[in-house]
Amino acid sequence: MADFLFEIGLEEVPARMIAGAQMELEQRVVKMLERERLVRSGAVTKSFATPRRLAVRVEGVAERQEDVAEELVGPSVKVAYKDGVATAAAVAFAKKAGVDVGELKTITNAKGEYLAATSVKAGRGAVEVIAAEMPKELAGIYWAKNMYWRAGRPERFVRPVRWIVAMLGSETVPVEFGGYVAGTVTYGHRVLFGEQEISLKAPGDYEDALLGGFVIAEVEARRQRIRKALDKVTRAGDSGGSGLRWREDHELVDKLTQLTEWPSVLLGGFEKEYLALPKEVLVTVMRDHQNYFAVEDKDGKLAPHFLAVLNTEADEAGIAVIRHGNERVLRARFNDARFFWEFDQRVSLMDRVALLENVTFQKDLGSYFAKTERVRKIASGLAGLVAARGVAVDAVSLDTAALLAKADLTAELVKEFTELQGVVGGLYARAQGFSAAVGDAIYDQYLPASMEDGVPKKVEGALLAIADKVDTIAGMFGLGLEPTGSKDPFALRRAANGIVKILAETTVELPLSLDEIAALGTEDAAVVAKTRGFYAERLEFYLREVCGQAYDIVKAVLAAGASDVRDAVARAEAVTAVRGSEDFAAVSAAFKRMKNILAQAREKELAAAPGVDAGLLTEPTEKALAEKSAELAEKVSALRGKKSYTAALEQIATLRPQVDAFFEAVMVMAPDVAVRANRLALLEKVLGDFSGIADFSEIVVSG
C-alpha cells in the first residue's frame, strides 16, 4: 500500500468555480480507484485547492490490482464435442478462457450440460492503471466555461494547465493531460516564491512543502487564517476604544479564501463625510466592488474603516503603499456613489414611474410599466384575501409601494450599482417623504433572493414580494418559458422558492394558499394548473432541503394537501415526531395494505358500496374496526381543526389492535358480492377519515 497524490496546476481559476471542482476531483479520483480495485471503500482522502491548483491525496492505494477469477460458461456439450473430439466451438471457448481444451469442465444447469472454465484476469500495476484513467477523469470535470489554450491539443479545461503532479508513494505516475506529463515538481506562490520549483519526495510532504513556498493548500486553514487576521487587525486598529469589529460576511470570507494562497489583512480608512451616505450603498461598494469588509462600532454603526484581504505579505513600508492605493480607489468609488445619489434626487420616484415605459421587462410581456400595473392588481388581490381573514394590512401603502417598486430602475445609482436594485428604491422613498410602510415594502420586494436570505419584515413588503414573483412566474409560464431540467434562465424556481419561504416564515402568518396565489397571476386556466404544480414542487423542495424532512414523509404529507404551506410544514413535523413508534409504523403499513387492496379492486372493476352497512359487518373484528374508527374519527377531526397534528396522529396509532385483528381474521375479497363491497367501503372510510394529515401508505416502514 502507498499514498497517492495528484495535483493539477493552472492559471488562476475564478473563485466561484473552485469549491465544486475540488469536490468533484476528489470524488472522481476515489471512485476511479475503487472501480479499478486499487482502494477499498471508505479510504481516507484529503483534497486541496487554491486559485492555481486542485489536488487530492488518497491513503492506502494498492500498488497493483488483485487477480480476478471469473467463471465462464461456454457452449453445450453436444455442440462442443462430436464423436468425442473437440469442435471449433470448444477450441474457441478454451482460447477465450485462456486455458487448454483439456482443462475445460462440464457443468449441469437448467438447460442441460455445458462447458465451463475458470478464467483468471491478471491485475495490472497501479501506475499503469492510474496513468490510463486519470486523463478521462480530468476531462469529465464539469466547468461552467471551458477553453482551448494550445493549438493541436484536444483537451478543454477551465484555464490553461501549467504543471501536473502524480505520485504513488515515491514513484511518479506518468499522467498526461493538456500537453504536460506528470512529475514530482510543484510550484509555490507566484509572487512570493516566483518560479522556483518545489520537489516532492512523497505524497505526505505536500502540505509542508507548499507552506515553504508561501502556499496554504488546505482551504479551511486559509479560511481560519483570514478570520483570525480580520479579528487581530481590527483590534489593533481600535486605538480609540470604540469597540470596532468587522462586519460578518460568510460569503465574502469564502470568496477571498478561494482568491488567495497566502492571505494577509490590512486596515484602511476613509473620510467620515462619506458616512452621510446610506450604509447599504457604502457596504455594497466595499463588498461587491472591492472585496472589502466593512467595519462597525459596538453599536453596529459603520465606522470609517475597511479591511482588505491581500494575497501577499509585505513590510510596513509596503503595506503603507498598498493601503494608500486601496484607499484612493475606494474614495473614487464613494465619490461616484455620492454623485449619483445627489443627482437622482432631482427626479422623484413618482415622476420616474412614467419612465418605466422605456424599460423592457420581457419582449412579449412589455415594459416595466406594464409589469407594475400587473403587480398592483395582484397585490390588491392578495391584500383583499388576507384582510378578509383578519390580517391587518395597509392597502394604500401597499398600492403605492407597488406603483413605485420598479422606479429605481431608471436611477443612475442603480445603473452603476445594480446589486442595489430595490434597496435604492426603498431608500429614495424614505428620503422623499413616503411612509415607512412604503419604503420598507420597496426595500424588501426582492427578498428572499435565496433560501439563506431572510423574508420581508412587514406584511406589505411580503405581499409586494409575492405579487412581483407571481407576475414573473405566470408571465413566463404563459409564454411557455417554464424551467426544464437544469435550465432556468429566468430564475423561476428561485422566485417560487421565495414565495414558499415567505408563506412559511413571515412573523405575521399570511393566510394564503398556493392555489389562490396561482389563480391571481393569470386568468388562463392551463397556466394556473401548471403554476399550481410548479408551486407544489417548490413546497416539496422546501420541506426536504430546508426543513430536512425525509422524502417519504414529504410525499405522504403533500399527498394530503400541497397548498397551505404552514400547514404542510406543521403536518410534516408531526409525522416526523411520531414515526418512530411501533404502533404508528404498524398502522402505516396497514394503510398501505388497504390502499393496495382498493387499487386491486378497482383494476378488477369490483366496486365498493356507497357507504358502510352495519348489518353486513358479520365478523367481530370488522365490527370492532368500524366502531373504533368511528369513535376516533371524531377525536381526530377535532384535533385537526385545532392543528394539533401530533396528538391526532397519536390517536390514529391507537387503532393498531383493531386493524391488526381485522387483517388476521377477515378476508376482504369475500365471495359474497354485498359483503365484499361493504368491506371495501369500510376500508375506504378508514382511509378517508385518517388521511387528512398525511397519506400514511407513503410512509416507508422497515421490514
XYZ file of C-alpha atoms in Angstrom:
703
model
C 0.000 0.000 0.000
C 1.101 3.577 -0.678
C -0.408 7.076 -0.671
C -1.448 8.583 -3.982
C -1.119 12.328 -4.644
C -2.472 14.149 -7.657
C -2.206 17.878 -8.335
C -3.044 19.877 -11.438
C -1.555 23.377 -11.638
C -3.455 26.050 -13.557
C -3.689 29.680 -14.405
C -5.898 31.443 -11.812
C -9.358 29.834 -11.679
C -12.442 32.004 -10.933
C -13.226 31.772 -7.220
C -16.846 30.717 -7.741
C -15.782 27.569 -9.607
C -13.139 26.220 -7.244
C -15.144 24.583 -4.442
C -17.284 22.487 -6.775
C -14.292 21.370 -8.830
C -12.317 20.476 -5.693
C -15.138 18.230 -4.501
C -15.679 16.672 -7.926
C -11.982 15.891 -8.451
C -11.818 14.132 -5.078
C -14.949 12.102 -5.831
C -13.738 11.147 -9.292
C -10.308 10.026 -8.096
C -11.757 7.914 -5.279
C -14.392 6.316 -7.500
C -11.783 5.568 -10.149
C -9.508 3.876 -7.623
C -12.409 1.878 -6.200
C -13.587 0.880 -9.664
C -10.116 -0.287 -10.591
C -9.780 -2.313 -7.380
C -6.894 -0.219 -6.098
C -8.525 1.059 -2.924
C -11.322 -0.117 -0.677
C -14.491 1.822 0.012
C -14.068 4.356 2.805
C -10.467 5.227 2.013
C -9.018 8.228 3.850
C -8.760 11.184 1.488
C -7.936 14.856 1.668
C -8.435 17.457 -1.027
C -6.769 20.816 -1.562
C -7.485 23.881 -3.672
C -6.099 27.344 -4.321
C -6.634 29.706 -7.265
C -3.731 27.963 -9.037
C -4.202 24.298 -8.177
C -6.545 21.418 -7.418
C -5.169 18.414 -5.554
C -6.229 15.243 -3.770
C -4.369 12.721 -1.619
C -5.654 9.168 -1.061
C -4.195 6.871 1.592
C -3.715 3.127 1.273
C -3.693 2.643 -2.507
C -2.625 -0.826 -3.657
C 0.446 -0.990 -5.869
C -1.336 -3.344 -8.245
C -4.770 -4.822 -8.819
C -5.594 -8.235 -7.391
C -6.077 -11.057 -9.885
C -9.753 -11.740 -10.556
C -11.143 -15.237 -11.140
C -14.219 -15.416 -13.343
C -16.412 -18.430 -14.050
C -17.240 -18.613 -17.755
C -19.959 -20.789 -19.301
C -19.442 -21.903 -22.881
C -21.270 -23.976 -25.478
C -23.318 -27.042 -24.655
C -21.511 -30.384 -24.518
C -23.456 -31.533 -27.565
C -22.079 -28.646 -29.595
C -18.585 -28.748 -28.056
C -17.813 -32.386 -28.840
C -18.558 -34.559 -31.797
C -17.651 -38.212 -31.591
C -15.543 -37.368 -28.520
C -13.470 -34.820 -30.426
C -13.481 -31.123 -29.507
C -15.181 -28.973 -32.104
C -14.203 -25.483 -33.190
C -16.697 -24.131 -30.634
C -14.849 -25.846 -27.771
C -11.468 -24.665 -29.033
C -12.694 -21.097 -29.376
C -14.156 -21.130 -25.861
C -10.905 -22.504 -24.399
C -8.950 -19.755 -26.150
C -11.329 -17.122 -24.793
C -10.941 -18.516 -21.262
C -7.162 -18.716 -21.594
C -6.942 -22.438 -20.844
C -6.255 -25.635 -22.759
C -9.209 -27.602 -24.093
C -8.341 -30.420 -21.710
C -8.822 -28.092 -18.729
C -12.443 -27.360 -19.626
C -15.007 -28.783 -17.216
C -18.621 -29.776 -17.562
C -21.465 -28.287 -15.503
C -25.163 -29.041 -15.434
C -27.700 -26.244 -15.293
C -31.390 -25.894 -16.049
C -30.723 -26.128 -19.794
C -28.504 -29.198 -19.654
C -24.779 -29.931 -19.762
C -22.434 -27.098 -20.733
C -18.709 -26.461 -20.838
C -17.250 -24.153 -18.174
C -13.864 -22.735 -17.278
C -12.263 -20.557 -14.627
C -10.586 -17.567 -16.228
C -8.056 -15.609 -14.204
C -7.680 -11.973 -15.189
C -4.281 -10.789 -14.085
C -4.257 -7.473 -12.209
C -2.366 -4.520 -13.641
C 0.021 -2.251 -11.812
C -1.492 0.808 -10.194
C 0.860 3.165 -12.024
C -0.280 1.795 -15.384
C -3.964 1.950 -14.429
C -3.896 5.461 -12.980
C -1.894 6.823 -15.915
C -4.545 5.487 -18.285
C -7.623 6.516 -16.289
C -6.790 9.919 -14.769
C -6.937 11.893 -18.046
C -10.513 10.671 -18.531
C -11.463 11.819 -15.042
C -9.913 15.245 -15.598
C -11.725 15.657 -18.896
C -15.016 14.779 -17.186
C -14.906 17.521 -14.542
C -17.767 19.968 -15.014
C -16.901 23.618 -15.571
C -19.399 26.375 -16.316
C -16.991 27.502 -19.051
C -14.141 25.608 -20.700
C -11.392 26.775 -23.025
C -8.794 25.559 -25.511
C -5.356 27.062 -24.940
C -2.910 25.122 -27.102
C -3.179 24.558 -30.828
C -3.352 20.942 -31.864
C -4.377 19.691 -28.410
C -7.890 18.239 -27.895
C -8.131 18.979 -24.164
C -10.504 21.628 -22.867
C -10.284 22.892 -19.301
C -11.331 25.885 -17.230
C -7.889 27.502 -17.509
C -4.586 26.524 -19.137
C -2.688 23.713 -17.414
C 0.782 24.652 -16.210
C 2.021 21.526 -14.377
C 0.857 18.143 -13.092
C 1.994 16.120 -10.084
C 1.085 12.426 -9.776
C 2.841 10.193 -7.249
C 2.163 6.752 -5.848
C 4.435 6.658 -2.859
C 7.793 7.815 -4.164
C 7.056 6.615 -7.714
C 5.979 9.014 -10.460
C 2.733 8.204 -12.276
C 3.045 9.459 -15.900
C -0.417 11.014 -16.225
C -0.581 13.096 -19.392
C -3.057 15.938 -19.910
C -3.019 19.240 -21.727
C 0.419 18.652 -23.169
C 2.020 18.018 -19.772
C 3.285 14.739 -18.308
C 3.033 14.467 -14.538
C 6.150 14.651 -12.406
C 7.039 15.344 -8.794
C 7.548 19.108 -9.087
C 5.032 21.705 -7.929
C 5.226 25.486 -7.565
C 4.686 27.972 -4.769
C 3.223 31.480 -4.576
C 3.528 33.262 -7.905
C 4.916 36.500 -6.344
C 6.436 35.497 -3.011
C 8.182 32.362 -4.318
C 8.468 33.120 -8.004
C 9.118 30.314 -10.480
C 11.206 28.207 -8.120
C 10.465 24.512 -8.236
C 9.344 22.522 -5.203
C 10.379 18.878 -5.492
C 8.235 16.388 -3.612
C 9.695 13.151 -2.248
C 6.429 11.607 -1.067
C 2.680 12.482 -1.041
C 2.826 13.167 2.693
C 5.275 16.034 2.109
C 2.769 18.015 0.056
C 1.307 20.476 2.577
C 4.547 21.265 4.389
C 6.440 21.673 1.126
C 3.900 24.194 -0.139
C 3.990 26.100 3.156
C 7.656 26.634 2.448
C 6.601 28.124 -0.877
C 4.080 30.516 0.737
C 1.015 28.459 -0.194
C -1.589 27.218 2.282
C -3.070 24.360 0.294
C -5.875 23.416 2.684
C -8.955 25.567 2.136
C -10.184 25.510 5.738
C -6.745 26.517 7.032
C -6.790 29.589 4.756
C -10.326 30.434 5.856
C -9.354 30.353 9.520
C -6.194 32.364 8.825
C -8.323 35.076 7.200
C -10.844 35.178 10.062
C -8.128 35.361 12.721
C -6.300 38.086 10.798
C -9.513 40.104 10.463
C -10.024 39.881 14.232
C -6.417 40.749 15.022
C -6.100 43.708 12.656
C -9.443 45.149 13.748
C -8.457 45.007 17.419
C -5.077 46.567 16.645
C -6.758 49.424 14.792
C -9.204 50.214 17.593
C -6.995 52.816 19.240
C -9.986 54.889 20.327
C -11.625 52.052 22.232
C -14.876 52.291 20.221
C -15.330 48.519 20.092
C -14.574 48.090 16.402
C -15.487 44.779 14.788
C -15.561 43.591 11.222
C -18.967 43.075 9.674
C -19.556 39.302 9.488
C -19.901 38.122 5.899
C -19.572 34.372 5.315
C -19.877 34.627 1.529
C -17.083 37.187 1.280
C -14.851 35.117 3.554
C -15.431 32.099 1.301
C -14.738 34.125 -1.830
C -11.489 35.558 -0.514
C -10.426 32.125 0.715
C -10.633 30.951 -2.895
C -8.877 34.076 -4.222
C -5.756 33.735 -2.093
C -2.893 31.332 -1.411
C -1.128 33.272 1.351
C -3.696 35.706 2.783
C -2.977 38.715 4.977
C -5.190 41.609 6.080
C -4.743 45.366 6.232
C -6.933 48.051 7.788
C -7.669 51.133 5.734
C -9.758 54.214 6.315
C -11.880 56.813 4.572
C -13.242 60.269 5.376
C -16.142 60.415 7.847
C -18.116 62.617 5.466
C -18.916 59.556 3.364
C -20.866 58.095 6.294
C -23.650 60.509 5.324
C -24.439 58.075 2.506
C -26.740 55.145 3.400
C -24.847 52.209 4.860
C -26.317 49.926 2.167
C -24.546 51.962 -0.502
C -21.245 52.065 1.379
C -21.273 48.352 2.188
C -22.150 47.417 -1.403
C -19.297 49.499 -2.773
C -16.855 47.951 -0.309
C -18.109 44.382 -0.518
C -19.274 43.815 -4.078
C -16.905 46.101 -5.943
C -13.717 45.967 -3.883
C -13.986 42.738 -1.846
C -13.524 44.758 1.360
C -15.081 44.034 4.739
C -16.972 46.889 6.368
C -16.135 47.808 9.962
C -18.705 48.616 12.656
C -18.538 50.108 16.132
C -20.003 48.435 19.208
C -23.452 49.906 18.397
C -23.492 48.365 14.927
C -22.914 51.684 13.130
C -20.459 51.837 10.241
C -17.032 53.150 11.117
C -14.808 54.999 8.600
C -12.636 51.938 8.058
C -12.412 48.896 5.821
C -10.482 45.626 5.827
C -8.790 44.319 2.698
C -7.558 40.736 2.326
C -4.337 40.553 0.321
C -2.740 37.584 -1.417
C 0.728 38.556 -0.249
C 2.684 39.872 2.707
C 4.858 42.955 2.930
C 6.842 45.063 5.377
C 5.401 48.233 6.925
C 6.523 50.406 4.031
C 4.976 48.052 1.515
C 1.720 47.824 3.475
C 1.545 51.622 3.605
C 1.803 51.827 -0.185
C -0.848 49.144 -0.650
C -3.140 50.810 1.889
C -2.819 54.167 0.147
C -3.716 52.625 -3.200
C -6.764 50.849 -1.815
C -7.966 53.991 -0.034
C -7.611 56.026 -3.217
C -9.675 53.530 -5.238
C -12.381 53.337 -2.564
C -12.556 57.125 -2.291
C -13.196 57.360 -6.031
C -15.983 54.766 -5.813
C -17.583 56.597 -2.889
C -17.426 59.870 -4.812
C -19.254 58.208 -7.709
C -21.915 56.878 -5.358
C -22.402 60.277 -3.709
C -22.703 61.979 -7.074
C -25.335 59.514 -8.310
C -27.258 59.739 -5.024
C -27.469 63.531 -5.247
C -28.155 63.503 -8.976
C -31.037 61.038 -8.663
C -32.828 63.207 -6.117
C -33.608 65.742 -8.852
C -36.343 63.417 -10.154
C -38.872 61.974 -7.695
C -39.799 58.311 -7.708
C -43.336 59.233 -8.724
C -42.039 61.041 -11.812
C -39.817 58.075 -12.628
C -42.789 55.710 -12.958
C -43.634 57.060 -16.424
C -40.025 56.487 -17.492
C -40.568 52.743 -16.996
C -42.411 52.730 -20.340
C -38.951 52.810 -21.896
C -37.506 49.939 -19.826
C -38.272 46.480 -21.235
C -39.155 43.688 -18.823
C -39.524 40.988 -21.475
C -40.165 41.466 -25.168
C -43.508 39.609 -25.131
C -44.601 40.857 -21.713
C -43.894 44.506 -22.342
C -42.255 47.196 -20.285
C -41.681 47.501 -16.570
C -44.564 49.977 -16.539
C -46.860 47.192 -17.764
C -45.405 44.856 -15.145
C -46.026 47.499 -12.491
C -49.728 47.609 -13.346
C -49.989 43.826 -13.221
C -48.202 43.672 -9.878
C -50.522 46.331 -8.445
C -53.526 44.225 -9.415
C -52.067 41.049 -7.911
C -51.009 42.860 -4.727
C -54.519 44.277 -4.362
C -55.990 40.794 -4.668
C -53.588 39.428 -2.059
C -54.360 42.301 0.312
C -58.099 41.632 -0.022
C -57.650 37.956 0.810
C -55.532 38.451 3.930
C -57.620 41.391 5.184
C -60.799 39.311 4.915
C -59.096 36.719 7.134
C -58.204 39.127 9.902
C -54.673 40.244 8.964
C -54.082 43.983 9.244
C -52.667 45.396 6.018
C -52.167 48.988 4.855
C -53.696 48.603 1.399
C -52.955 52.204 0.372
C -49.269 51.932 1.274
C -49.070 48.564 -0.472
C -50.528 50.011 -3.672
C -48.156 52.993 -3.519
C -45.206 50.671 -2.988
C -46.305 48.511 -5.929
C -46.564 51.630 -8.105
C -43.076 52.851 -7.163
C -41.361 49.447 -6.795
C -39.548 49.444 -10.139
C -38.982 53.197 -10.439
C -35.381 52.952 -9.236
C -34.506 51.047 -12.419
C -34.240 54.467 -14.068
C -31.939 55.825 -11.323
C -28.251 56.365 -12.050
C -27.212 54.797 -8.744
C -28.873 51.501 -9.698
C -27.345 51.617 -13.161
C -23.922 51.919 -11.531
C -24.558 49.528 -8.640
C -27.083 47.003 -9.958
C -26.894 44.990 -6.729
C -28.853 47.790 -5.048
C -31.999 47.419 -7.171
C -34.994 47.722 -4.850
C -32.819 48.793 -1.929
C -32.211 52.141 -3.620
C -35.927 52.500 -4.302
C -36.699 51.971 -0.629
C -34.030 54.460 0.433
C -35.252 57.051 -2.070
C -38.845 56.572 -0.928
C -37.882 57.341 2.661
C -35.722 60.298 1.617
C -38.602 61.707 -0.459
C -41.137 61.637 2.364
C -43.099 58.477 1.694
C -44.232 56.467 4.705
C -42.064 53.844 6.352
C -44.517 51.171 5.178
C -43.979 52.211 1.549
C -40.195 52.472 1.873
C -39.843 49.170 3.700
C -42.020 47.316 1.187
C -39.995 48.598 -1.779
C -36.739 47.848 0.075
C -37.757 44.227 0.734
C -39.503 43.436 -2.566
C -36.770 41.116 -3.869
C -36.468 39.097 -0.664
C -35.636 36.309 -0.310
C -33.084 36.049 -3.104
C -32.056 32.608 -1.834
C -33.064 30.097 0.813
C -30.396 31.597 3.094
C -31.941 35.087 2.938
C -34.466 36.467 5.383
C -38.044 37.290 4.385
C -39.682 40.740 4.267
C -40.177 42.160 7.729
C -43.711 43.534 7.311
C -46.958 42.359 5.736
C -46.900 44.964 2.954
C -43.369 44.002 1.920
C -44.254 40.310 1.966
C -47.328 40.827 -0.227
C -45.401 43.010 -2.678
C -42.613 40.423 -2.896
C -45.140 37.652 -3.555
C -47.007 39.728 -6.158
C -43.818 40.552 -8.058
C -42.715 36.916 -8.153
C -46.182 35.645 -9.068
C -46.354 38.005 -12.047
C -42.965 36.882 -13.342
C -43.791 33.178 -12.963
C -47.245 33.449 -14.525
C -45.959 35.563 -17.395
C -43.108 33.218 -18.281
C -45.290 30.107 -17.960
C -47.837 31.778 -20.202
C -45.144 32.130 -22.861
C -44.063 28.520 -22.452
C -40.776 29.549 -20.848
C -41.026 27.375 -17.741
C -37.870 25.719 -16.361
C -36.783 22.453 -17.966
C -34.271 20.082 -16.411
C -31.365 22.071 -15.024
C -32.179 25.080 -17.216
C -33.945 28.001 -15.567
C -32.794 31.162 -17.372
C -35.408 33.391 -15.731
C -34.760 32.069 -12.182
C -38.380 30.995 -11.817
C -37.521 28.264 -9.320
C -35.822 30.847 -7.136
C -38.891 33.072 -7.372
C -41.237 30.237 -6.405
C -38.893 29.183 -3.601
C -39.132 32.745 -2.347
C -42.931 32.645 -2.290
C -42.935 29.386 -0.331
C -40.344 30.712 2.122
C -42.334 33.911 2.696
C -45.539 31.980 3.395
C -43.671 29.669 5.771
C -41.559 32.149 7.691
C -43.121 35.618 7.949
C -43.576 36.893 11.507
C -47.260 37.552 10.802
C -48.835 34.461 9.282
C -50.275 35.148 5.836
C -53.432 33.035 5.358
C -52.839 32.437 1.665
C -52.803 29.150 -0.216
C -50.580 28.382 -3.172
C -53.682 27.614 -5.232
C -55.053 31.116 -4.556
C -51.709 32.689 -5.417
C -51.525 30.764 -8.698
C -55.031 31.904 -9.643
C -54.172 35.590 -9.101
C -51.310 35.538 -11.581
C -53.336 34.811 -14.709
C -56.820 34.082 -15.998
C -55.578 31.285 -18.274
C -56.782 28.031 -16.682
C -53.997 25.992 -18.295
C -51.320 28.325 -16.924
C -52.939 28.280 -13.479
C -52.820 24.472 -13.480
C -49.151 24.473 -14.493
C -48.122 27.034 -11.889
C -50.015 25.162 -9.168
C -47.963 22.078 -9.925
C -44.827 24.205 -10.009
C -45.543 25.686 -6.574
C -46.235 22.200 -5.200
C -42.796 21.087 -6.454
C -41.175 24.036 -4.705
C -43.029 23.252 -1.484
C -41.659 19.711 -1.713
C -38.170 21.181 -2.178
C -38.645 23.437 0.859
C -39.776 20.574 3.093
C -36.898 18.322 2.035
C -33.969 20.696 1.604
C -34.762 23.496 4.043
C -36.790 21.720 6.731
C -34.790 18.496 6.386
C -37.829 16.218 6.237
C -37.456 12.673 4.930
C -38.531 12.032 1.353
C -41.330 9.599 2.253
C -42.773 11.945 4.875
C -42.813 14.821 2.398
C -44.561 12.639 -0.164
C -47.105 11.468 2.419
C -47.853 14.986 3.653
C -48.205 16.547 0.208
C -50.493 13.733 -0.914
C -52.903 15.005 1.751
C -52.668 18.624 0.580
C -49.994 20.779 -1.046
C -51.482 24.265 -0.996
C -51.232 25.528 2.599
C -47.518 25.975 3.223
C -47.507 26.438 7.006
C -49.991 23.639 7.444
C -47.825 21.302 5.358
C -44.777 22.192 7.452
C -46.701 21.537 10.689
C -48.046 18.211 9.414
C -44.598 17.073 8.321
C -43.134 17.933 11.716
C -45.922 15.997 13.452
C -45.432 12.890 11.294
C -41.685 13.013 11.918
C -42.313 13.249 15.653
C -44.399 10.054 15.797
C -42.999 7.905 13.011
C -40.638 6.121 15.391
C -43.399 4.474 17.399
C -44.197 0.831 16.669
C -47.947 1.444 16.658
C -47.688 4.237 14.096
C -45.396 2.142 11.890
C -47.847 -0.770 12.051
C -50.840 1.433 11.208
C -48.889 2.991 8.300
C -48.151 -0.473 6.934
C -51.812 -1.405 7.312
C -52.929 1.730 5.484
C -50.583 0.821 2.632
C -52.217 -2.615 2.539
C -55.683 -1.042 2.495
C -54.726 1.223 -0.371
C -53.317 -1.692 -2.362
C -56.443 -3.786 -1.821
C -58.669 -0.930 -3.006
C -56.439 -0.360 -6.045
C -56.610 -4.035 -6.975
C -60.386 -3.981 -6.582
C -60.657 -1.030 -8.970
C -58.458 -2.819 -11.505
C -60.828 -5.797 -11.348
C -63.802 -3.388 -11.523
C -65.041 -4.541 -8.113
C -66.929 -1.587 -6.692
C -67.149 -0.603 -3.039
C -70.544 0.060 -1.525
C -71.605 3.734 -1.318
C -71.453 3.504 2.473
C -70.791 1.061 5.302
C -73.835 -1.066 6.175
C -73.544 -2.137 9.830
C -75.876 -5.053 9.132
C -73.351 -6.580 6.712
C -70.491 -6.487 9.224
C -70.558 -10.191 10.061
C -67.153 -10.706 11.709
C -66.460 -9.412 15.252
C -63.131 -7.915 14.168
C -64.659 -5.870 11.341
C -67.350 -4.628 13.712
C -64.641 -3.631 16.181
C -62.692 -1.789 13.451
C -65.803 0.081 12.305
C -66.756 1.107 15.853
C -63.255 2.130 16.944
C -62.524 4.051 13.737
C -65.825 5.939 14.011
C -65.020 6.843 17.629
C -61.507 8.001 16.730
C -62.631 9.895 13.610
C -64.460 12.479 15.743
C -61.474 12.970 18.060
C -59.013 13.198 15.174
C -61.223 15.654 13.304
C -61.409 17.919 16.362
C -57.646 17.810 16.848
C -57.032 18.529 13.173
C -59.290 21.563 13.458
C -57.008 22.867 16.198
C -53.948 21.868 14.140
C -52.861 19.599 16.993
C -51.405 17.180 14.496
C -49.077 15.265 16.788
C -51.934 14.491 19.181
C -54.155 13.489 16.249
C -51.508 11.083 14.946
C -51.091 9.565 18.373
C -54.840 8.902 18.403
C -54.687 7.275 14.967
C -51.910 4.973 16.189
C -54.251 3.579 18.845
C -56.230 1.958 16.016
C -53.483 -0.634 15.611
C -55.111 -3.526 17.607
C -58.347 -3.337 15.629
C -56.519 -3.052 12.285
C -54.228 -5.982 13.071
C -57.137 -8.152 14.209
C -59.158 -7.237 11.108
C -56.486 -8.355 8.674
C -55.783 -11.537 10.633
C -59.425 -12.688 10.675
C -61.217 -11.059 7.718
C -60.974 -11.790 4.013
C -61.835 -8.522 2.293
C -62.400 -10.097 -1.118
C -65.220 -12.314 0.125
C -67.179 -14.404 -2.410
C -70.411 -12.692 -1.369
C -70.704 -9.555 -3.527
C -72.527 -7.468 -0.913
C -70.161 -8.415 1.927
C -67.119 -7.712 -0.249
C -68.464 -4.318 -1.338
C -69.222 -3.440 2.289
C -65.711 -4.362 3.433
C -64.213 -2.303 0.636
C -66.386 0.587 1.751
C -65.111 0.147 5.310
C -61.500 0.364 4.107
C -62.321 3.459 2.036
C -63.915 5.107 5.082
C -60.972 4.330 7.364
C -58.522 5.729 4.803
C -60.671 8.784 4.196
C -61.176 9.563 7.894
C -57.498 9.362 8.808
C -55.588 10.513 5.708
C -56.211 14.234 6.103
C -52.861 14.820 7.793
C -50.813 12.535 5.568
C -51.223 9.604 3.236
C -49.746 7.033 5.609
C -49.432 4.472 2.847
C -46.495 6.539 1.555
C -44.522 6.134 4.794
C -41.642 3.703 4.399
C -41.750 1.125 7.185
C -38.705 -1.042 7.806
C -39.318 -4.700 7.060
